[in-house]
């Protein structure tokens, strides 16, 4: 082991120790709003609510049983689109679907149902992270039990980004120890990269995301230079007028509909170090990093789950889930 290796490992261990003594509750800001949707709501209305409030996901509430009913995310809308592709003559029904029907849609298209996991807000943050990695969930609801009524209560939802940001902001002294480059630690994916062109249809790109179980597809030119990235959440504005609406239009057109405050795309080089990635996370709303060379050509993709997986599990042998276990889960 070199000094750099040892320092890197020490930095990781310090961060892991930090995650074990902090709770999910600690990640939440002092004041925040939470939009919860009733499962009786029509799916098309839920789309309008998400767009109007500039959010991409919301917890669901089953008011018949007074119980938390999972999270609505862009995956549900992608499922709805697949359903439409398989049963185009059911367009009228699709318009009348309620959020409570999402599980039926999943079944009809043979999608693997997403586990409705949740964690208690006072449990160590480390556990929430491990749950996320095990299930490939990108966000996890915090569910508590109300003392008076004994009923479930959705407190908030935490995302991979919020956790990484929390680590970055509170661990500057530890993240500076992470001096190994992206290339040296093999962070991210560099083979079998899925890309698309500006002229491809939105539907084509959605099929690529579904087939490869990924949430973002870089849009490249004929020389493999990165122009943009189409993300699963970009599907939401495409179907606000109905599932049939804009799916045939090009990715280029769809990307022009992004909200004003779209945080932008973030790139890095293979020689960038993990500490500089944490600097980026500290300062900006990053959802993934696109690895490019000096000529802006695509080299790889680093997802937040890749970073979280490395930070939590690298070098851990006796842990509940080994890195191998995680990657076999994510490739299912
Ligand atoms: P997350 O689970 O954090 O949302 P993604 O779904 O984007 O992340 O990525 C899941 C895995 O697939 C990660 O290991 C990531 O490196 C890889 N990946 C992401 N985008 C692509 C792509 N366009 N082509 C191939 N692999 C990708």
mmCIF file of C-alpha atoms and ligand atoms in Angstrom:
data_model
loop_
_atom_site.group_PDB
_atom_site.id
_atom_site.type_symbol
_atom_site.label_atom_id
_atom_site.label_comp_id
_atom_site.label_asym_id
_atom_site.label_seq_id
_atom_site.Cartn_x
_atom_site.Cartn_y
_atom_site.Cartn_z
ATOM 1 C CA UNK A 1 0.000 0.000 0.000
ATOM 2 C CA UNK A 2 1.225 3.460 -0.834
ATOM 3 C CA UNK A 3 0.660 6.458 1.416
ATOM 4 C CA UNK A 4 -2.052 7.630 -0.976
ATOM 5 C CA UNK A 5 -3.819 4.270 -0.691
ATOM 6 C CA UNK A 6 -3.677 4.371 3.070
ATOM 7 C CA UNK A 7 -4.930 7.920 3.218
ATOM 8 C CA UNK A 8 -7.750 7.091 0.801
ATOM 9 C CA UNK A 9 -8.821 4.121 2.951
ATOM 10 C CA UNK A 10 -8.659 6.243 6.104
ATOM 11 C CA UNK A 11 -10.853 8.891 4.458
ATOM 12 C CA UNK A 12 -13.401 6.259 3.464
ATOM 13 C CA UNK A 13 -13.428 4.745 6.941
ATOM 14 C CA UNK A 14 -13.960 8.138 8.535
ATOM 15 C CA UNK A 15 -16.905 8.815 6.232
ATOM 16 C CA UNK A 16 -18.404 5.407 7.021
ATOM 17 C CA UNK A 17 -18.039 6.077 10.741
ATOM 18 C CA UNK A 18 -19.776 9.426 10.218
ATOM 19 C CA UNK A 19 -22.683 7.735 8.402
ATOM 20 C CA UNK A 20 -23.076 5.281 11.257
ATOM 21 C CA UNK A 21 -23.525 7.976 13.890
ATOM 22 C CA UNK A 22 -25.795 10.241 11.866
ATOM 23 C CA UNK A 23 -29.426 9.480 11.132
ATOM 24 C CA UNK A 24 -31.550 10.093 8.065
ATOM 25 C CA UNK A 25 -33.277 12.751 10.114
ATOM 26 C CA UNK A 26 -30.028 14.723 10.282
ATOM 27 C CA UNK A 27 -30.023 15.094 6.504
ATOM 28 C CA UNK A 28 -33.312 16.979 6.467
ATOM 29 C CA UNK A 29 -33.315 20.753 6.426
ATOM 30 C CA UNK A 30 -34.938 22.579 9.364
ATOM 31 C CA UNK A 31 -37.967 23.391 7.310
ATOM 32 C CA UNK A 32 -39.195 21.738 4.157
ATOM 33 C CA UNK A 33 -42.374 20.999 2.280
ATOM 34 C CA UNK A 34 -43.550 17.545 1.332
ATOM 35 C CA UNK A 35 -46.096 16.917 -1.378
ATOM 36 C CA UNK A 36 -47.884 13.620 -0.839
ATOM 37 C CA UNK A 37 -50.302 12.319 -3.479
ATOM 38 C CA UNK A 38 -53.450 10.356 -2.772
ATOM 39 C CA UNK A 39 -53.584 7.066 -4.692
ATOM 40 C CA UNK A 40 -57.094 7.978 -5.880
ATOM 41 C CA UNK A 41 -55.640 10.748 -8.032
ATOM 42 C CA UNK A 42 -55.642 10.305 -11.812
ATOM 43 C CA UNK A 43 -52.141 9.652 -13.134
ATOM 44 C CA UNK A 44 -52.442 12.476 -15.633
ATOM 45 C CA UNK A 45 -53.290 14.905 -12.838
ATOM 46 C CA UNK A 46 -50.309 13.734 -10.827
ATOM 47 C CA UNK A 47 -48.125 14.717 -13.783
ATOM 48 C CA UNK A 48 -49.472 18.245 -13.727
ATOM 49 C CA UNK A 49 -48.840 18.488 -9.993
ATOM 50 C CA UNK A 50 -45.259 17.307 -10.331
ATOM 51 C CA UNK A 51 -44.592 19.769 -13.137
ATOM 52 C CA UNK A 52 -46.283 22.697 -11.406
ATOM 53 C CA UNK A 53 -44.271 22.093 -8.263
ATOM 54 C CA UNK A 54 -41.067 21.406 -10.107
ATOM 55 C CA UNK A 55 -40.536 18.004 -8.485
ATOM 56 C CA UNK A 56 -39.906 14.613 -10.078
ATOM 57 C CA UNK A 57 -41.254 12.259 -7.454
ATOM 58 C CA UNK A 58 -43.690 12.118 -4.544
ATOM 59 C CA UNK A 59 -44.745 9.663 -1.831
ATOM 60 C CA UNK A 60 -48.170 8.073 -2.289
ATOM 61 C CA UNK A 61 -50.811 7.824 0.387
ATOM 62 C CA UNK A 62 -53.574 5.247 0.485
ATOM 63 C CA UNK A 63 -56.314 7.080 2.346
ATOM 64 C CA UNK A 64 -58.601 4.029 2.547
ATOM 65 C CA UNK A 65 -56.090 2.235 4.712
ATOM 66 C CA UNK A 66 -54.341 5.344 6.035
ATOM 67 C CA UNK A 67 -51.051 3.924 4.891
ATOM 68 C CA UNK A 68 -47.971 4.877 2.955
ATOM 69 C CA UNK A 69 -48.268 3.371 -0.542
ATOM 70 C CA UNK A 70 -44.822 3.752 -2.089
ATOM 71 C CA UNK A 71 -43.168 6.423 -4.177
ATOM 72 C CA UNK A 72 -44.243 7.817 -7.513
ATOM 73 C CA UNK A 73 -41.134 8.275 -9.692
ATOM 74 C CA UNK A 74 -40.191 8.662 -13.334
ATOM 75 C CA UNK A 75 -39.977 4.863 -13.543
ATOM 76 C CA UNK A 76 -43.770 4.746 -13.163
ATOM 77 C CA UNK A 77 -44.201 7.057 -16.138
ATOM 78 C CA UNK A 78 -41.782 5.000 -18.182
ATOM 79 C CA UNK A 79 -43.852 1.931 -17.269
ATOM 80 C CA UNK A 80 -46.974 3.757 -18.410
ATOM 81 C CA UNK A 81 -45.327 4.510 -21.752
ATOM 82 C CA UNK A 82 -44.361 0.871 -22.175
ATOM 83 C CA UNK A 83 -47.916 -0.104 -21.407
ATOM 84 C CA UNK A 84 -49.129 2.258 -24.112
ATOM 85 C CA UNK A 85 -46.640 0.746 -26.581
ATOM 86 C CA UNK A 86 -47.919 -2.749 -25.813
ATOM 87 C CA UNK A 87 -51.614 -1.838 -25.748
ATOM 88 C CA UNK A 88 -52.024 1.232 -27.989
ATOM 89 C CA UNK A 89 -55.780 0.613 -28.337
ATOM 90 C CA UNK A 90 -56.272 1.198 -24.600
ATOM 91 C CA UNK A 91 -55.497 4.876 -24.880
ATOM 92 C CA UNK A 92 -58.839 5.868 -23.410
ATOM 93 C CA UNK A 93 -58.280 3.673 -20.329
ATOM 94 C CA UNK A 94 -54.804 5.077 -19.849
ATOM 95 C CA UNK A 95 -56.264 8.530 -19.531
ATOM 96 C CA UNK A 96 -58.478 7.302 -16.693
ATOM 97 C CA UNK A 97 -55.811 5.416 -14.737
ATOM 98 C CA UNK A 98 -55.373 6.332 -11.122
ATOM 99 C CA UNK A 99 -52.160 6.139 -9.124
ATOM 100 C CA UNK A 100 -53.599 3.087 -7.380
ATOM 101 C CA UNK A 101 -53.436 1.321 -10.760
ATOM 102 C CA UNK A 102 -49.649 1.659 -11.112
ATOM 103 C CA UNK A 103 -49.023 -1.816 -9.745
ATOM 104 C CA UNK A 104 -51.438 -3.262 -12.321
ATOM 105 C CA UNK A 105 -49.535 -1.505 -15.090
ATOM 106 C CA UNK A 106 -46.307 -2.973 -13.763
ATOM 107 C CA UNK A 107 -47.835 -6.442 -13.852
ATOM 108 C CA UNK A 108 -49.320 -6.007 -17.317
ATOM 109 C CA UNK A 109 -45.971 -5.105 -18.861
ATOM 110 C CA UNK A 110 -44.065 -7.680 -16.810
ATOM 111 C CA UNK A 111 -41.871 -5.072 -15.097
ATOM 112 C CA UNK A 112 -40.160 -6.081 -11.893
ATOM 113 C CA UNK A 113 -42.180 -4.402 -9.167
ATOM 114 C CA UNK A 114 -40.098 -1.883 -7.301
ATOM 115 C CA UNK A 115 -39.862 -2.789 -3.670
ATOM 116 C CA UNK A 116 -41.697 -0.327 -1.501
ATOM 117 C CA UNK A 117 -38.879 0.104 0.932
ATOM 118 C CA UNK A 118 -38.702 2.795 3.527
ATOM 119 C CA UNK A 119 -36.545 3.530 6.541
ATOM 120 C CA UNK A 120 -37.228 4.973 9.928
ATOM 121 C CA UNK A 121 -35.799 8.516 10.109
ATOM 122 C CA UNK A 122 -33.933 7.836 13.356
ATOM 123 C CA UNK A 123 -32.057 4.809 12.016
ATOM 124 C CA UNK A 124 -28.384 5.348 11.131
ATOM 125 C CA UNK A 125 -27.898 6.946 7.738
ATOM 126 C CA UNK A 126 -25.525 4.109 6.905
ATOM 127 C CA UNK A 127 -28.467 1.685 6.929
ATOM 128 C CA UNK A 128 -30.505 3.873 4.594
ATOM 129 C CA UNK A 129 -27.539 3.917 2.195
ATOM 130 C CA UNK A 130 -27.148 0.132 2.281
ATOM 131 C CA UNK A 131 -30.891 -0.283 1.632
ATOM 132 C CA UNK A 132 -30.594 2.030 -1.354
ATOM 133 C CA UNK A 133 -27.697 0.089 -2.806
ATOM 134 C CA UNK A 134 -29.402 -3.249 -2.251
ATOM 135 C CA UNK A 135 -32.612 -2.265 -3.956
ATOM 136 C CA UNK A 136 -31.186 0.173 -6.523
ATOM 137 C CA UNK A 137 -33.600 2.785 -5.219
ATOM 138 C CA UNK A 138 -32.462 6.298 -6.049
ATOM 139 C CA UNK A 139 -34.554 7.779 -3.279
ATOM 140 C CA UNK A 140 -35.875 6.373 -0.058
ATOM 141 C CA UNK A 141 -38.913 7.511 1.939
ATOM 142 C CA UNK A 142 -38.575 8.111 5.652
ATOM 143 C CA UNK A 143 -41.585 6.621 7.371
ATOM 144 C CA UNK A 144 -42.319 7.016 11.064
ATOM 145 C CA UNK A 145 -45.208 5.872 13.250
ATOM 146 C CA UNK A 146 -47.409 8.581 14.717
ATOM 147 C CA UNK A 147 -47.418 8.243 18.503
ATOM 148 C CA UNK A 148 -51.039 9.209 18.930
ATOM 149 C CA UNK A 149 -52.754 7.352 16.126
ATOM 150 C CA UNK A 150 -50.259 4.503 15.727
ATOM 151 C CA UNK A 151 -50.402 5.102 11.996
ATOM 152 C CA UNK A 152 -47.661 5.435 9.441
ATOM 153 C CA UNK A 153 -46.454 8.932 8.690
ATOM 154 C CA UNK A 154 -44.271 9.910 5.752
ATOM 155 C CA UNK A 155 -41.724 12.360 7.104
ATOM 156 C CA UNK A 156 -39.725 13.047 3.959
ATOM 157 C CA UNK A 157 -37.803 11.423 1.137
ATOM 158 C CA UNK A 158 -34.039 11.397 0.876
ATOM 159 C CA UNK A 159 -32.185 10.982 -2.377
ATOM 160 C CA UNK A 160 -28.711 9.728 -3.206
ATOM 161 C CA UNK A 161 -27.795 13.282 -4.071
ATOM 162 C CA UNK A 162 -28.894 14.616 -0.669
ATOM 163 C CA UNK A 163 -26.821 11.967 1.096
ATOM 164 C CA UNK A 164 -23.707 12.627 -0.968
ATOM 165 C CA UNK A 165 -24.147 16.349 -0.453
ATOM 166 C CA UNK A 166 -24.517 15.808 3.294
ATOM 167 C CA UNK A 167 -21.290 13.781 3.270
ATOM 168 C CA UNK A 168 -19.527 16.433 1.169
ATOM 169 C CA UNK A 169 -20.594 19.369 3.330
ATOM 170 C CA UNK A 170 -19.769 17.736 6.668
ATOM 171 C CA UNK A 171 -16.625 15.847 5.728
ATOM 172 C CA UNK A 172 -14.375 18.248 3.914
ATOM 173 C CA UNK A 173 -11.482 17.098 6.124
ATOM 174 C CA UNK A 174 -12.147 13.512 5.034
ATOM 175 C CA UNK A 175 -12.941 14.041 1.369
ATOM 176 C CA UNK A 176 -9.582 15.831 0.877
ATOM 177 C CA UNK A 177 -7.994 12.480 1.729
ATOM 178 C CA UNK A 178 -9.562 10.886 -1.347
ATOM 179 C CA UNK A 179 -6.729 11.634 -3.734
ATOM 180 C CA UNK A 180 -6.986 8.680 -6.091
ATOM 181 C CA UNK A 181 -8.242 9.359 -9.575
ATOM 182 C CA UNK A 182 -11.431 8.066 -11.099
ATOM 183 C CA UNK A 183 -9.286 5.894 -13.380
ATOM 184 C CA UNK A 184 -7.262 4.400 -10.508
ATOM 185 C CA UNK A 185 -10.297 3.346 -8.521
ATOM 186 C CA UNK A 186 -12.296 2.318 -11.590
ATOM 187 C CA UNK A 187 -15.223 4.518 -10.595
ATOM 188 C CA UNK A 188 -18.161 4.289 -13.019
ATOM 189 C CA UNK A 189 -18.902 2.408 -16.217
ATOM 190 C CA UNK A 190 -16.610 2.458 -19.259
ATOM 191 C CA UNK A 191 -17.766 -0.432 -21.402
ATOM 192 C CA UNK A 192 -20.971 -1.071 -23.272
ATOM 193 C CA UNK A 193 -22.005 2.591 -22.912
ATOM 194 C CA UNK A 194 -25.457 3.347 -24.229
ATOM 195 C CA UNK A 195 -25.759 6.561 -26.221
ATOM 196 C CA UNK A 196 -28.215 8.269 -28.555
ATOM 197 C CA UNK A 197 -28.262 11.052 -31.136
ATOM 198 C CA UNK A 198 -30.214 14.301 -31.105
ATOM 199 C CA UNK A 199 -32.408 13.091 -33.950
ATOM 200 C CA UNK A 200 -33.423 9.824 -32.254
ATOM 201 C CA UNK A 201 -36.975 9.757 -30.964
ATOM 202 C CA UNK A 202 -37.765 10.045 -27.276
ATOM 203 C CA UNK A 203 -39.340 6.612 -27.462
ATOM 204 C CA UNK A 204 -36.115 5.064 -28.789
ATOM 205 C CA UNK A 205 -34.181 6.506 -25.876
ATOM 206 C CA UNK A 206 -36.763 5.299 -23.371
ATOM 207 C CA UNK A 207 -36.406 1.788 -24.767
ATOM 208 C CA UNK A 208 -32.638 1.986 -24.282
ATOM 209 C CA UNK A 209 -33.113 3.055 -20.655
ATOM 210 C CA UNK A 210 -35.544 0.235 -19.974
ATOM 211 C CA UNK A 211 -33.520 -2.423 -21.720
ATOM 212 C CA UNK A 212 -30.285 -1.526 -19.927
ATOM 213 C CA UNK A 213 -31.817 -0.501 -16.637
ATOM 214 C CA UNK A 214 -30.148 2.907 -16.647
ATOM 215 C CA UNK A 215 -31.532 6.322 -15.846
ATOM 216 C CA UNK A 216 -29.534 8.463 -18.268
ATOM 217 C CA UNK A 217 -28.362 8.260 -21.864
ATOM 218 C CA UNK A 218 -25.671 10.642 -23.137
ATOM 219 C CA UNK A 219 -26.543 12.322 -26.415
ATOM 220 C CA UNK A 220 -23.496 12.376 -28.675
ATOM 221 C CA UNK A 221 -22.623 13.647 -32.167
ATOM 222 C CA UNK A 222 -21.177 11.576 -34.996
ATOM 223 C CA UNK A 223 -17.711 11.856 -33.393
ATOM 224 C CA UNK A 224 -18.921 10.623 -30.025
ATOM 225 C CA UNK A 225 -18.648 14.119 -28.544
ATOM 226 C CA UNK A 226 -21.080 14.663 -25.700
ATOM 227 C CA UNK A 227 -23.788 17.223 -26.470
ATOM 228 C CA UNK A 228 -26.243 16.583 -23.650
ATOM 229 C CA UNK A 229 -27.777 13.809 -21.592
ATOM 230 C CA UNK A 230 -31.363 12.542 -21.622
ATOM 231 C CA UNK A 231 -32.463 11.558 -18.130
ATOM 232 C CA UNK A 232 -35.404 9.456 -16.980
ATOM 233 C CA UNK A 233 -36.929 12.577 -15.419
ATOM 234 C CA UNK A 234 -36.953 14.279 -18.841
ATOM 235 C CA UNK A 235 -39.797 11.926 -19.718
ATOM 236 C CA UNK A 236 -42.193 13.808 -17.443
ATOM 237 C CA UNK A 237 -42.674 16.964 -19.554
ATOM 238 C CA UNK A 238 -42.887 14.792 -22.689
ATOM 239 C CA UNK A 239 -46.112 13.115 -21.563
ATOM 240 C CA UNK A 240 -47.875 15.937 -19.787
ATOM 241 C CA UNK A 241 -50.389 16.229 -22.608
ATOM 242 C CA UNK A 242 -50.983 12.458 -22.666
ATOM 243 C CA UNK A 243 -48.746 9.463 -23.293
ATOM 244 C CA UNK A 244 -49.211 9.598 -27.043
ATOM 245 C CA UNK A 245 -48.173 13.215 -27.247
ATOM 246 C CA UNK A 246 -44.509 13.833 -27.789
ATOM 247 C CA UNK A 247 -42.907 10.438 -27.759
ATOM 248 C CA UNK A 248 -42.229 10.411 -31.477
ATOM 249 C CA UNK A 249 -40.526 13.777 -31.380
ATOM 250 C CA UNK A 250 -36.764 13.974 -31.263
ATOM 251 C CA UNK A 251 -34.593 14.030 -28.184
ATOM 252 C CA UNK A 252 -33.390 17.459 -29.252
ATOM 253 C CA UNK A 253 -36.922 18.855 -29.110
ATOM 254 C CA UNK A 254 -37.622 17.158 -25.792
ATOM 255 C CA UNK A 255 -34.510 18.587 -24.175
ATOM 256 C CA UNK A 256 -35.529 22.082 -25.190
ATOM 257 C CA UNK A 257 -38.512 21.711 -22.824
ATOM 258 C CA UNK A 258 -36.430 21.451 -19.691
ATOM 259 C CA UNK A 259 -37.351 23.699 -16.790
ATOM 260 C CA UNK A 260 -35.636 27.079 -16.566
ATOM 261 C CA UNK A 261 -33.692 26.022 -13.518
ATOM 262 C CA UNK A 262 -32.307 22.820 -15.020
ATOM 263 C CA UNK A 263 -29.057 22.373 -13.092
ATOM 264 C CA UNK A 264 -27.052 21.452 -16.199
ATOM 265 C CA UNK A 265 -24.859 18.492 -16.915
ATOM 266 C CA UNK A 266 -21.580 17.800 -15.179
ATOM 267 C CA UNK A 267 -18.501 16.261 -16.696
ATOM 268 C CA UNK A 268 -15.147 15.127 -15.418
ATOM 269 C CA UNK A 269 -11.976 13.545 -16.758
ATOM 270 C CA UNK A 270 -10.557 10.138 -15.896
ATOM 271 C CA UNK A 271 -7.667 11.813 -14.096
ATOM 272 C CA UNK A 272 -9.963 13.806 -11.821
ATOM 273 C CA UNK A 273 -9.781 12.729 -8.227
ATOM 274 C CA UNK A 274 -12.619 11.736 -5.960
ATOM 275 C CA UNK A 275 -11.956 14.783 -3.767
ATOM 276 C CA UNK A 276 -12.727 17.092 -6.690
ATOM 277 C CA UNK A 277 -15.912 15.148 -7.422
ATOM 278 C CA UNK A 278 -16.961 15.789 -3.825
ATOM 279 C CA UNK A 279 -16.200 19.498 -4.384
ATOM 280 C CA UNK A 280 -18.614 19.439 -7.311
ATOM 281 C CA UNK A 281 -21.274 17.674 -5.217
ATOM 282 C CA UNK A 282 -20.756 20.242 -2.450
ATOM 283 C CA UNK A 283 -21.385 23.147 -4.818
ATOM 284 C CA UNK A 284 -23.878 21.888 -7.375
ATOM 285 C CA UNK A 285 -26.944 19.742 -7.876
ATOM 286 C CA UNK A 286 -25.208 16.884 -9.648
ATOM 287 C CA UNK A 287 -27.161 13.805 -10.690
ATOM 288 C CA UNK A 288 -24.359 12.029 -12.491
ATOM 289 C CA UNK A 289 -20.989 12.805 -14.039
ATOM 290 C CA UNK A 290 -20.192 12.181 -17.649
ATOM 291 C CA UNK A 291 -16.577 11.215 -18.125
ATOM 292 C CA UNK A 292 -15.063 12.811 -21.217
ATOM 293 C CA UNK A 293 -11.602 13.157 -22.754
ATOM 294 C CA UNK A 294 -9.860 16.423 -23.720
ATOM 295 C CA UNK A 295 -11.834 16.441 -26.933
ATOM 296 C CA UNK A 296 -15.238 16.130 -25.184
ATOM 297 C CA UNK A 297 -15.558 12.566 -26.388
ATOM 298 C CA UNK A 298 -17.512 10.193 -24.174
ATOM 299 C CA UNK A 299 -15.342 7.898 -22.018
ATOM 300 C CA UNK A 300 -17.691 6.770 -19.258
ATOM 301 C CA UNK A 301 -20.555 7.425 -16.878
ATOM 302 C CA UNK A 302 -20.372 7.859 -13.122
ATOM 303 C CA UNK A 303 -23.733 7.579 -11.392
ATOM 304 C CA UNK A 304 -24.355 8.706 -7.836
ATOM 305 C CA UNK A 305 -24.918 5.059 -6.978
ATOM 306 C CA UNK A 306 -21.413 4.265 -8.291
ATOM 307 C CA UNK A 307 -19.995 6.887 -5.899
ATOM 308 C CA UNK A 308 -22.137 5.781 -2.961
ATOM 309 C CA UNK A 309 -21.228 2.146 -3.565
ATOM 310 C CA UNK A 310 -17.529 2.971 -3.593
ATOM 311 C CA UNK A 311 -17.687 5.167 -0.507
ATOM 312 C CA UNK A 312 -19.642 2.607 1.507
ATOM 313 C CA UNK A 313 -18.331 -0.705 0.342
ATOM 314 C CA UNK A 314 -14.869 -0.480 -1.176
ATOM 315 C CA UNK A 315 -12.526 -2.776 0.756
ATOM 316 C CA UNK A 316 -15.297 -4.090 3.007
ATOM 317 C CA UNK A 317 -15.265 -7.857 2.980
ATOM 318 C CA UNK A 318 -17.405 -8.905 5.846
ATOM 319 C CA UNK A 319 -20.191 -6.486 5.261
ATOM 320 C CA UNK A 320 -23.831 -7.433 4.914
ATOM 321 C CA UNK A 321 -23.556 -6.916 1.184
ATOM 322 C CA UNK A 322 -20.303 -7.112 -0.687
ATOM 323 C CA UNK A 323 -19.695 -4.919 -3.762
ATOM 324 C CA UNK A 324 -20.191 -8.062 -5.860
ATOM 325 C CA UNK A 325 -23.575 -8.638 -4.318
ATOM 326 C CA UNK A 326 -24.559 -5.086 -5.130
ATOM 327 C CA UNK A 327 -23.492 -5.279 -8.738
ATOM 328 C CA UNK A 328 -25.288 -8.568 -9.250
ATOM 329 C CA UNK A 329 -28.435 -7.027 -7.840
ATOM 330 C CA UNK A 330 -28.123 -3.987 -10.070
ATOM 331 C CA UNK A 331 -27.607 -6.034 -13.205
ATOM 332 C CA UNK A 332 -30.834 -7.996 -12.744
HETATM 333 P P1 LIG B 1 -28.545 5.488 -10.621
HETATM 334 O O1 LIG B 1 -28.868 4.073 -10.236
HETATM 335 O O2 LIG B 1 -27.642 6.185 -9.651
HETATM 336 O O3 LIG B 1 -29.690 6.312 -11.068
HETATM 337 P P2 LIG B 1 -27.905 4.928 -13.365
HETATM 338 O O4 LIG B 1 -29.182 4.209 -13.581
HETATM 339 O O5 LIG B 1 -27.649 6.125 -14.231
HETATM 340 O O6 LIG B 1 -27.650 5.376 -11.890
HETATM 341 O O7 LIG B 1 -26.698 3.942 -13.512
HETATM 342 C C1 LIG B 1 -26.740 2.577 -13.123
HETATM 343 C C2 LIG B 1 -25.415 1.928 -13.546
HETATM 344 O O8 LIG B 1 -25.300 1.973 -14.965
HETATM 345 C C3 LIG B 1 -24.192 2.660 -12.996
HETATM 346 O O9 LIG B 1 -23.224 1.705 -12.624
HETATM 347 C C4 LIG B 1 -23.704 3.510 -14.149
HETATM 348 O O10 LIG B 1 -22.305 3.671 -14.159
HETATM 349 C C5 LIG B 1 -24.167 2.728 -15.369
HETATM 350 N N1 LIG B 1 -24.611 3.619 -16.455
HETATM 351 C C6 LIG B 1 -25.215 4.816 -16.344
HETATM 352 N N2 LIG B 1 -25.511 5.338 -17.556
HETATM 353 C C7 LIG B 1 -25.071 4.444 -18.468
HETATM 354 C C8 LIG B 1 -25.084 4.392 -19.906
HETATM 355 N N3 LIG B 1 -25.615 5.380 -20.636
HETATM 356 N N4 LIG B 1 -24.547 3.306 -20.509
HETATM 357 C C9 LIG B 1 -24.032 2.295 -19.769
HETATM 358 N N5 LIG B 1 -23.993 2.281 -18.430
HETATM 359 C C10 LIG B 1 -24.505 3.329 -17.770
#
